[in-house]
Amino acid sequence: MSLAPHVWPVTATVAGGRLFVGGCDVVALAEQFGTPLYLLDEATLRGAMRAYRQAFAAAYSGPVRVHYAGKALLNTALAQIVAQEELGLDVVSATELLVAQRAGVPMAHVHLHGNAKSDAELERAVAWRVGAIVVDNLDELARLRAITKHLAEPQGVLLRIAPAIEADTHAHIATGGETAKFGLPLAALEEAVAQTIAAPGLRWLGLHAHIGSQLFALDQVVATIEVLVAQAARLRAQFGVTPVELSPGGGLGVPYTADQPPTDIPRYAQVVSAALQVACTRHNLPLPRLTVEPGRSIVARAGVALYRVMGRKGRRWLHIDGGMADNIRPALYGARYSAVLANRADEPACDPVDIGGRYCESGDVLLREIALPPAQPGDLLAVATAGAYTLSMASNYNLVPRPALVLVGNGQARVIQRRETEEDVLARDVPLGGDNAGTTLWRD
Ligand SMILES: Cc1ncc(COP(=O)(O)O)c(C=O)c1O
């Protein structure tokens, strides 16, 4: 079997029939750390971050910030890499914000997102002086105005709009339609801006939109930028305010299978930058700071998931020791993946098989119709492009502890998130106490 080059990490190779990532023999890693195991290839990760920064610095004439969208995958080591590579960080919860702080990401480069932020989350973000709170709706704005009313130094705010643009992607990850769950409908924008500029504790920075994830066609991203700039021009005419920042969100797609096109970060940077520059010229607006928020296209390809083959059923099924609790994407929206047998990576593939996850749902099928060499129990399945929206969405379904995450590079492997233990899983479990302890209703 050969590795589709744009789907696997940049360091992935096959030697002596075994898959290597980051200079490490993945068969040995699976033995050392157990399975399921997630690997993160440092070279691929840092390469994508640098590609974003360089491409936007070359393509856009104004100031640019690249923020990593932490929802794709987040832990302290990854946030430290984000800070080392001089990216900002987007967070969606108080705990993600805490991770940003632990990692030393400068708070001025952190944005708090979310459509249902709690007061506690808003208060922490304000107290820690994040660069911007991205306000989703008028009720949130009212709470934020109350929280910030006594601030000496106002809190920066971006207003997220629903630009009424349907992205060409799966409905579960499309977020820009007129009736989408996220963002202010355009009809509510005037009121939101009026309230923001009147609030003594708030400083209006500009507008934000994010129309969805796993986007390949960029026409709708261009259309979103046109809406952002047209709205900014309308607001200037009405309120005399000019945005200092505009953000078209993230969403650039990545290939999961060999038939999908490679991620082209330079082209994305050119298209986004040109669209913003053209629209600003047309509306006679000064170039704002451009903030982009990629998640998937930074971390997906760096990730490889390793599973042990536990058994077979007929010619069709292979059962593995992980599945929907560590990677919900196939069950949630039919996501497809590429895989090889890591311990027999140079053997020819035969008839396609389905890979059944270990969890108690018929829908827990990690891969369908995947051609592999005839597999045996004990073989090691390696799944490519597994870095984004996998571990970050993991659960303890069936009370199975969640896998470890290991950073690999230059032949070294470092655990950056240890495997959960049974004790971790049961730490929140509170047995009945007092008179009910140890009683039974069984009579036989
Ligand atoms: C507001 C916002 N920004 C950025 C992202 C990152 O998107 P992606 O991982 O597709 O780049 C998301 C993801 O859904 C998002 O909701």
Short mmCIF file of C-alpha atoms and ligand atoms in Angstrom, two decimals:
data_model
loop_
_atom_site.label_atom_id
_atom_site.label_comp_id
_atom_site.label_asym_id
_atom_site.label_seq_id
_atom_site.Cartn_x
_atom_site.Cartn_y
_atom_site.Cartn_z
CA MET A 1 0.00 0.00 0.00
CA SER A 2 1.23 3.53 -0.59
CA LEU A 3 0.47 6.54 1.61
CA ALA A 4 -1.55 9.30 -0.09
CA PRO A 5 0.96 12.11 0.51
CA HIS A 6 -1.43 14.96 1.29
CA VAL A 7 -3.52 12.98 3.77
CA TRP A 8 -0.78 11.71 6.11
CA PRO A 9 1.59 13.90 8.18
CA VAL A 10 4.53 15.37 6.25
CA THR A 11 6.93 13.06 8.12
CA ALA A 12 4.98 9.83 7.46
CA THR A 13 7.04 7.10 5.81
CA VAL A 14 7.03 3.32 5.54
CA ALA A 15 10.21 1.39 6.34
CA GLY A 16 10.52 -2.37 6.75
CA GLY A 17 6.74 -2.64 6.34
CA ARG A 18 6.08 -0.35 9.32
CA LEU A 19 4.61 3.15 9.46
CA PHE A 20 6.85 5.89 10.91
CA VAL A 21 5.59 9.33 11.94
CA GLY A 22 7.83 12.09 13.30
CA GLY A 23 10.76 9.69 13.03
CA CYS A 24 9.03 7.24 15.43
CA ASP A 25 8.03 3.66 14.71
CA VAL A 26 4.31 3.76 15.41
CA VAL A 27 4.18 0.02 16.14
CA ALA A 28 6.65 0.59 18.98
CA LEU A 29 4.66 3.63 20.19
CA ALA A 30 1.47 1.55 20.35
CA GLU A 31 3.30 -1.05 22.43
CA GLN A 32 4.80 1.58 24.72
CA PHE A 33 1.70 3.73 25.28
CA GLY A 34 -1.16 1.31 24.54
CA THR A 35 -4.10 1.75 22.16
CA PRO A 36 -6.17 3.57 21.12
CA LEU A 37 -3.46 6.19 20.84
CA TYR A 38 -3.42 9.56 19.10
CA LEU A 39 -0.20 10.94 17.63
CA LEU A 40 0.42 14.57 16.76
CA ASP A 41 3.24 15.25 14.33
CA GLU A 42 5.02 18.42 15.42
CA ALA A 43 6.51 19.19 12.00
CA THR A 44 3.11 19.06 10.27
CA LEU A 45 1.51 21.14 13.00
CA ARG A 46 4.14 23.89 13.09
CA GLY A 47 4.38 23.81 9.28
CA ALA A 48 0.67 24.59 8.91
CA MET A 49 0.90 27.42 11.46
CA ARG A 50 3.87 28.96 9.65
CA ALA A 51 2.20 28.51 6.27
CA TYR A 52 -0.79 30.54 7.49
CA ARG A 53 1.32 33.33 8.92
CA GLN A 54 3.60 33.58 5.89
CA ALA A 55 0.79 33.34 3.33
CA PHE A 56 -1.29 36.09 4.94
CA ALA A 57 1.73 38.33 5.55
CA ALA A 58 2.49 38.05 1.82
CA ALA A 59 -1.10 38.43 0.59
CA TYR A 60 -2.64 41.14 2.79
CA SER A 61 -1.48 44.76 2.84
CA GLY A 62 -2.89 45.58 6.28
CA PRO A 63 -2.29 43.99 9.69
CA VAL A 64 -3.21 40.30 10.01
CA ARG A 65 -3.72 37.96 12.91
CA VAL A 66 -3.97 34.21 12.59
CA HIS A 67 -5.83 32.67 15.53
CA TYR A 68 -5.86 28.91 16.02
CA ALA A 69 -9.46 27.78 16.73
CA GLY A 70 -8.86 25.68 19.83
CA LYS A 71 -12.13 23.79 19.49
CA ALA A 72 -10.45 21.58 16.88
CA LEU A 73 -8.07 20.21 19.57
CA LEU A 74 -6.73 21.90 22.68
CA ASN A 75 -4.38 21.15 25.53
CA THR A 76 -1.66 23.16 27.21
CA ALA A 77 1.24 21.86 25.09
CA LEU A 78 -0.62 22.64 21.89
CA ALA A 79 -1.47 26.14 23.17
CA GLN A 80 2.23 26.60 24.02
CA ILE A 81 3.09 25.73 20.42
CA VAL A 82 0.45 28.24 19.27
CA ALA A 83 2.15 30.93 21.37
CA GLN A 84 5.65 29.94 20.20
CA GLU A 85 4.50 30.21 16.58
CA GLU A 86 3.00 33.65 17.36
CA LEU A 87 -0.57 32.73 16.58
CA GLY A 88 -3.52 33.95 18.62
CA LEU A 89 -6.01 31.53 20.17
CA ASP A 90 -9.80 31.33 19.94
CA VAL A 91 -11.52 29.75 22.94
CA VAL A 92 -15.14 28.85 23.62
CA SER A 93 -15.24 28.12 27.36
CA ALA A 94 -13.77 29.17 30.69
CA THR A 95 -11.60 26.04 30.74
CA GLU A 96 -10.24 26.68 27.25
CA LEU A 97 -9.45 30.19 28.46
CA LEU A 98 -7.63 28.71 31.46
CA VAL A 99 -5.57 26.54 29.10
CA ALA A 100 -4.63 29.67 27.13
CA GLN A 101 -3.48 31.31 30.33
CA ARG A 102 -1.53 28.22 31.54
CA ALA A 103 0.22 28.10 28.17
CA GLY A 104 1.20 31.78 28.33
CA VAL A 105 -0.75 32.85 25.24
CA PRO A 106 -0.89 36.67 25.52
CA MET A 107 -4.47 37.52 26.48
CA ALA A 108 -4.56 40.36 23.95
CA HIS A 109 -4.35 37.60 21.32
CA VAL A 110 -7.21 35.51 22.74
CA HIS A 111 -10.82 35.79 21.55
CA LEU A 112 -13.76 34.31 23.45
CA HIS A 113 -16.43 32.82 21.19
CA GLY A 114 -19.68 30.95 21.81
CA ASN A 115 -23.43 31.34 21.41
CA ALA A 116 -24.31 30.67 25.07
CA LYS A 117 -21.49 32.05 27.19
CA SER A 118 -22.19 32.06 30.93
CA ASP A 119 -21.74 35.15 33.10
CA ALA A 120 -18.78 33.38 34.75
CA GLU A 121 -17.13 32.91 31.34
CA LEU A 122 -17.71 36.51 30.35
CA GLU A 123 -16.42 37.72 33.73
CA ARG A 124 -13.23 35.67 33.45
CA ALA A 125 -12.61 36.90 29.90
CA VAL A 126 -13.13 40.52 31.01
CA ALA A 127 -11.01 40.13 34.16
CA TRP A 128 -8.17 38.60 32.14
CA ARG A 129 -8.49 41.29 29.46
CA VAL A 130 -8.91 39.09 26.37
CA GLY A 131 -8.39 40.89 23.08
CA ALA A 132 -12.03 40.48 22.06
CA ILE A 133 -15.25 38.90 23.15
CA VAL A 134 -17.11 37.82 20.03
CA VAL A 135 -20.72 38.63 20.89
CA ASP A 136 -23.28 36.28 19.38
CA ASN A 137 -26.67 37.79 20.28
CA LEU A 138 -28.46 40.72 21.92
CA ASP A 139 -29.12 38.91 25.21
CA GLU A 140 -25.42 38.19 25.60
CA LEU A 141 -24.68 41.82 24.77
CA ALA A 142 -27.04 43.00 27.53
CA ARG A 143 -25.27 40.77 30.09
CA LEU A 144 -21.86 41.89 28.89
CA ARG A 145 -22.84 45.55 29.15
CA ALA A 146 -23.88 44.97 32.76
CA ILE A 147 -20.68 43.08 33.57
CA THR A 148 -18.45 45.77 32.05
CA LYS A 149 -20.27 48.93 33.08
CA HIS A 150 -17.73 49.94 35.77
CA LEU A 151 -14.59 49.10 33.80
CA ALA A 152 -11.98 51.85 33.63
CA GLU A 153 -10.56 50.38 30.41
CA PRO A 154 -13.29 49.19 27.98
CA GLN A 155 -13.47 45.58 26.80
CA GLY A 156 -12.97 44.97 23.05
CA VAL A 157 -15.97 43.45 21.27
CA LEU A 158 -16.54 41.93 17.85
CA LEU A 159 -20.14 41.40 16.77
CA ARG A 160 -20.75 38.09 15.04
CA ILE A 161 -23.27 38.27 12.22
CA ALA A 162 -25.23 35.54 10.46
CA PRO A 163 -24.45 36.67 6.90
CA ALA A 164 -27.29 34.64 5.34
CA ILE A 165 -24.85 32.55 3.31
CA GLU A 166 -25.28 28.79 3.07
CA ALA A 167 -21.84 27.19 2.93
CA ASP A 168 -21.33 24.22 0.64
CA THR A 169 -20.64 21.71 3.41
CA HIS A 170 -22.45 19.20 5.64
CA ALA A 171 -25.50 20.76 7.35
CA HIS A 172 -24.07 19.93 10.79
CA ILE A 173 -21.05 22.15 10.17
CA ALA A 174 -22.72 24.96 8.20
CA THR A 175 -23.10 28.02 10.42
CA GLY A 176 -23.79 31.07 8.25
CA GLY A 177 -27.41 30.73 7.08
CA GLU A 178 -30.00 33.39 7.87
CA THR A 179 -31.61 31.19 10.50
CA ALA A 180 -28.38 29.64 11.75
CA LYS A 181 -27.87 29.01 15.44
CA PHE A 182 -24.93 31.42 15.49
CA GLY A 183 -24.63 35.15 15.06
CA LEU A 184 -26.83 38.24 14.90
CA PRO A 185 -29.34 38.34 12.06
CA LEU A 186 -28.48 41.33 9.86
CA ALA A 187 -31.74 42.97 10.96
CA ALA A 188 -30.45 43.04 14.58
CA LEU A 189 -27.01 44.44 13.76
CA GLU A 190 -27.88 48.14 13.97
CA GLU A 191 -29.32 47.72 17.42
CA ALA A 192 -26.28 45.72 18.54
CA VAL A 193 -23.86 48.37 17.29
CA ALA A 194 -25.90 51.19 18.83
CA GLN A 195 -25.86 49.40 22.19
CA THR A 196 -22.15 48.58 21.96
CA ILE A 197 -20.99 52.08 21.14
CA ALA A 198 -23.23 53.52 23.86
CA ALA A 199 -21.84 51.15 26.51
CA PRO A 200 -19.10 52.81 28.58
CA GLY A 201 -17.42 49.46 29.31
CA LEU A 202 -17.26 48.27 25.69
CA ARG A 203 -15.14 49.16 22.70
CA TRP A 204 -16.56 48.12 19.34
CA LEU A 205 -13.76 46.60 17.25
CA GLY A 206 -15.66 45.33 14.26
CA LEU A 207 -17.56 42.42 12.73
CA HIS A 208 -17.11 38.67 12.60
CA ALA A 209 -18.69 35.84 10.59
CA HIS A 210 -17.97 32.13 10.24
CA ILE A 211 -20.06 30.27 7.68
CA GLY A 212 -18.90 26.72 8.30
CA SER A 213 -16.17 24.16 8.29
CA GLN A 214 -14.57 21.84 5.73
CA LEU A 215 -14.94 24.42 2.93
CA PHE A 216 -13.17 23.83 -0.39
CA ALA A 217 -15.01 26.22 -2.71
CA LEU A 218 -14.12 29.72 -1.53
CA ASP A 219 -16.91 31.63 -3.34
CA GLN A 220 -19.03 31.74 -0.22
CA VAL A 221 -16.08 32.95 1.86
CA VAL A 222 -15.66 35.79 -0.65
CA ALA A 223 -19.40 36.50 -0.46
CA THR A 224 -19.14 36.58 3.35
CA ILE A 225 -16.34 39.13 3.19
CA GLU A 226 -18.45 41.27 0.87
CA VAL A 227 -21.32 41.16 3.38
CA LEU A 228 -18.96 42.05 6.26
CA VAL A 229 -17.56 45.06 4.41
CA ALA A 230 -20.95 46.23 3.10
CA GLN A 231 -22.35 46.08 6.64
CA ALA A 232 -19.30 47.93 7.98
CA ALA A 233 -19.84 50.68 5.38
CA ARG A 234 -23.54 50.90 6.30
CA LEU A 235 -22.68 51.21 9.98
CA ARG A 236 -20.13 53.92 9.26
CA ALA A 237 -22.73 55.89 7.34
CA GLN A 238 -25.24 55.48 10.13
CA PHE A 239 -23.13 55.79 13.27
CA GLY A 240 -19.89 57.38 12.04
CA VAL A 241 -17.83 54.44 13.35
CA THR A 242 -15.22 52.55 11.33
CA PRO A 243 -14.26 48.97 12.22
CA VAL A 244 -10.63 48.33 13.13
CA GLU A 245 -11.05 44.58 12.70
CA LEU A 246 -12.98 42.21 10.43
CA SER A 247 -12.95 38.43 10.61
CA PRO A 248 -14.35 35.93 8.13
CA GLY A 249 -13.73 33.10 10.65
CA GLY A 250 -12.06 29.83 9.70
CA GLY A 251 -13.26 26.80 7.81
CA LEU A 252 -10.70 25.88 5.17
CA GLY A 253 -11.19 22.22 4.22
CA VAL A 254 -8.71 19.36 4.46
CA PRO A 255 -8.58 16.13 2.45
CA TYR A 256 -9.43 12.98 4.39
CA THR A 257 -9.14 10.67 1.40
CA ALA A 258 -6.83 10.55 -1.61
CA ASP A 259 -9.55 11.75 -4.01
CA GLN A 260 -9.96 15.11 -2.22
CA PRO A 261 -7.74 18.07 -3.19
CA PRO A 262 -4.84 19.12 -0.93
CA THR A 263 -5.31 22.06 1.44
CA ASP A 264 -3.99 25.17 -0.30
CA ILE A 265 -3.24 27.74 2.40
CA PRO A 266 -1.47 30.27 0.08
CA ARG A 267 -4.45 30.28 -2.29
CA TYR A 268 -6.86 30.72 0.61
CA ALA A 269 -4.79 33.66 1.89
CA GLN A 270 -4.76 35.25 -1.56
CA VAL A 271 -8.51 34.83 -2.11
CA VAL A 272 -9.46 36.12 1.35
CA SER A 273 -7.01 39.05 1.26
CA ALA A 274 -7.95 40.09 -2.27
CA ALA A 275 -11.67 39.93 -1.47
CA LEU A 276 -11.20 42.14 1.59
CA GLN A 277 -8.95 44.62 -0.20
CA VAL A 278 -11.30 44.91 -3.20
CA ALA A 279 -14.39 45.31 -1.02
CA CYS A 280 -12.73 47.95 1.18
CA THR A 281 -11.63 49.93 -1.88
CA ARG A 282 -15.15 49.74 -3.32
CA HIS A 283 -16.69 51.05 -0.09
CA ASN A 284 -13.86 53.47 0.58
CA LEU A 285 -13.06 51.90 3.96
CA PRO A 286 -9.53 51.81 5.39
CA LEU A 287 -8.06 48.29 5.48
CA PRO A 288 -9.01 46.77 8.83
CA ARG A 289 -7.01 44.24 10.78
CA LEU A 290 -7.86 40.87 9.23
CA THR A 291 -8.27 38.01 11.69
CA VAL A 292 -8.59 34.46 10.41
CA GLU A 293 -9.43 31.49 12.64
CA PRO A 294 -8.35 28.17 11.16
CA GLY A 295 -8.72 25.05 13.29
CA ARG A 296 -9.06 21.93 11.17
CA SER A 297 -6.53 22.99 8.51
CA ILE A 298 -3.89 23.48 11.22
CA VAL A 299 -4.29 20.33 13.26
CA ALA A 300 -6.16 17.66 11.26
CA ARG A 301 -3.30 16.36 9.12
CA ALA A 302 -0.86 16.30 12.04
CA GLY A 303 -2.99 13.68 13.80
CA VAL A 304 -2.84 9.90 13.39
CA ALA A 305 -5.08 7.57 15.43
CA LEU A 306 -3.86 4.04 16.26
CA TYR A 307 -6.22 1.17 17.08
CA ARG A 308 -5.65 -2.51 17.76
CA VAL A 309 -7.62 -4.97 15.62
CA MET A 310 -9.54 -7.08 18.16
CA GLY A 311 -11.40 -9.50 15.93
CA ARG A 312 -13.13 -10.21 12.63
CA LYS A 313 -16.62 -11.15 11.58
CA GLY A 314 -16.91 -12.88 8.23
CA ARG A 315 -15.14 -11.16 5.37
CA ARG A 316 -16.76 -7.83 6.06
CA TRP A 317 -16.08 -6.64 9.59
CA LEU A 318 -12.95 -5.77 11.53
CA HIS A 319 -13.51 -4.82 15.15
CA ILE A 320 -11.16 -2.33 16.79
CA ASP A 321 -10.58 -1.12 20.36
CA GLY A 322 -11.81 2.47 19.78
CA GLY A 323 -14.44 4.26 17.72
CA MET A 324 -17.18 6.80 18.18
CA ALA A 325 -16.22 7.86 21.71
CA ASP A 326 -12.79 9.02 20.53
CA ASN A 327 -13.91 10.00 17.01
CA ILE A 328 -17.59 10.87 16.64
CA ARG A 329 -17.26 12.34 13.13
CA PRO A 330 -18.18 9.26 11.06
CA ALA A 331 -21.25 8.58 13.23
CA LEU A 332 -22.23 12.27 13.46
CA TYR A 333 -21.95 13.29 9.85
CA GLY A 334 -20.71 10.42 7.77
CA ALA A 335 -17.07 11.57 7.71
CA ARG A 336 -14.67 9.40 5.72
CA TYR A 337 -11.05 8.59 6.51
CA SER A 338 -7.96 6.86 5.09
CA ALA A 339 -6.19 4.08 6.96
CA VAL A 340 -3.38 1.52 6.69
CA LEU A 341 -2.24 -1.42 8.75
CA ALA A 342 0.73 0.19 10.48
CA ASN A 343 2.55 -3.09 11.07
CA ARG A 344 2.06 -4.38 7.49
CA ALA A 345 2.06 -1.11 5.62
CA ASP A 346 3.79 -2.47 2.49
CA GLU A 347 1.44 -5.41 1.87
CA PRO A 348 -1.09 -5.19 -0.97
CA ALA A 349 -4.69 -4.43 -0.10
CA CYS A 350 -7.46 -6.93 -0.80
CA ASP A 351 -11.26 -6.76 -0.61
CA PRO A 352 -12.64 -3.75 1.26
CA VAL A 353 -13.80 -4.14 4.85
CA ASP A 354 -15.84 -2.09 7.33
CA ILE A 355 -14.17 -1.08 10.58
CA GLY A 356 -16.53 -1.48 13.52
CA GLY A 357 -15.87 0.57 16.63
CA ARG A 358 -16.07 -1.01 20.07
CA TYR A 359 -19.02 1.08 21.29
CA CYS A 360 -22.58 -0.18 21.65
CA GLU A 361 -24.17 1.55 18.69
CA SER A 362 -24.72 0.03 15.25
CA GLY A 363 -23.73 3.45 13.88
CA ASP A 364 -20.26 3.16 15.43
CA VAL A 365 -18.51 2.32 12.15
CA LEU A 366 -15.21 4.20 11.88
CA LEU A 367 -14.49 3.42 8.24
CA ARG A 368 -16.56 1.84 5.51
CA GLU A 369 -15.31 -0.03 2.44
CA ILE A 370 -11.65 0.45 3.21
CA ALA A 371 -9.12 -1.69 1.33
CA LEU A 372 -6.52 -3.21 3.67
CA PRO A 373 -4.27 -6.27 3.60
CA PRO A 374 -6.08 -9.27 5.18
CA ALA A 375 -6.07 -8.24 8.84
CA GLN A 376 -5.61 -10.42 11.92
CA PRO A 377 -6.39 -9.73 15.56
CA GLY A 378 -3.39 -7.89 16.98
CA ASP A 379 -2.71 -5.88 13.81
CA LEU A 380 -2.45 -2.12 14.23
CA LEU A 381 -4.79 0.16 12.30
CA ALA A 382 -3.51 3.71 11.67
CA VAL A 383 -6.11 6.31 10.67
CA ALA A 384 -4.87 9.48 8.95
CA THR A 385 -6.00 13.12 9.33
CA ALA A 386 -7.25 12.39 12.82
CA GLY A 387 -6.14 15.56 14.62
CA ALA A 388 -9.25 17.76 14.37
CA TYR A 389 -12.63 17.39 16.08
CA THR A 390 -11.79 13.91 17.36
CA LEU A 391 -10.24 13.99 20.85
CA SER A 392 -11.75 17.44 21.40
CA MET A 393 -15.20 15.86 21.05
CA ALA A 394 -14.36 12.61 22.85
CA SER A 395 -16.70 11.12 25.46
CA ASN A 396 -16.67 8.35 28.07
CA TYR A 397 -19.44 6.37 26.38
CA ASN A 398 -19.56 2.87 27.85
CA LEU A 399 -17.33 4.32 30.63
CA VAL A 400 -14.25 3.72 28.50
CA PRO A 401 -11.27 5.93 29.46
CA ARG A 402 -10.18 8.37 26.74
CA PRO A 403 -6.92 7.78 24.78
CA ALA A 404 -3.56 9.45 25.30
CA LEU A 405 -2.12 12.04 22.93
CA VAL A 406 1.58 11.87 22.07
CA LEU A 407 3.56 14.60 20.31
CA VAL A 408 6.11 13.11 17.91
CA GLY A 409 9.07 14.76 16.20
CA ASN A 410 12.73 14.03 15.42
CA GLY A 411 12.38 10.47 16.66
CA GLN A 412 11.10 11.58 20.09
CA ALA A 413 7.67 10.95 21.57
CA ARG A 414 6.22 13.04 24.41
CA VAL A 415 2.89 12.43 26.11
CA ILE A 416 1.01 15.75 26.08
CA GLN A 417 -2.28 14.32 27.33
CA ARG A 418 -2.06 11.12 29.34
CA ARG A 419 -4.49 8.25 28.93
CA GLU A 420 -7.47 8.52 31.22
CA THR A 421 -7.58 5.96 34.02
CA GLU A 422 -10.53 4.10 35.46
CA GLU A 423 -10.10 6.29 38.56
CA ASP A 424 -10.37 9.44 36.40
CA VAL A 425 -13.58 8.14 34.87
CA LEU A 426 -15.07 7.27 38.26
CA ALA A 427 -13.83 10.43 40.03
CA ARG A 428 -17.23 12.12 39.55
CA ASP A 429 -19.22 9.03 40.44
CA VAL A 430 -20.98 9.42 43.82
CA PRO A 431 -22.31 6.19 45.38
CA LEU A 432 -25.46 6.35 47.50
CA GLY A 433 -24.49 6.89 51.12
CA GLY A 434 -26.15 6.45 54.50
CA ASP A 435 -29.02 4.02 54.86
CA ASN A 436 -29.10 3.25 51.17
CA ALA A 437 -25.49 2.05 51.02
CA GLY A 438 -25.18 -1.61 50.22
CA THR A 439 -28.92 -2.35 50.36
CA THR A 440 -30.50 -4.62 47.81
CA LEU A 441 -34.02 -5.31 46.71
CA TRP A 442 -33.12 -8.73 45.36
CA ARG A 443 -35.04 -11.42 47.19
CA ASP A 444 -33.77 -14.62 45.58
C1 LIG B 1 -16.33 30.81 15.09
C2 LIG B 1 -15.45 29.75 14.54
N1 LIG B 1 -14.22 30.09 14.09
C3 LIG B 1 -13.38 29.16 13.59
C4 LIG B 1 -13.75 27.83 13.53
C5 LIG B 1 -12.76 26.85 12.98
O1 LIG B 1 -13.22 26.22 11.84
P1 LIG B 1 -12.26 25.19 11.09
O2 LIG B 1 -11.80 24.21 12.12
O3 LIG B 1 -13.13 24.57 10.07
O4 LIG B 1 -11.14 25.97 10.50
C6 LIG B 1 -15.01 27.43 13.96
C7 LIG B 1 -15.42 26.03 13.86
O5 LIG B 1 -16.52 25.64 13.72
C8 LIG B 1 -15.89 28.42 14.49
O6 LIG B 1 -17.09 28.09 14.95
#
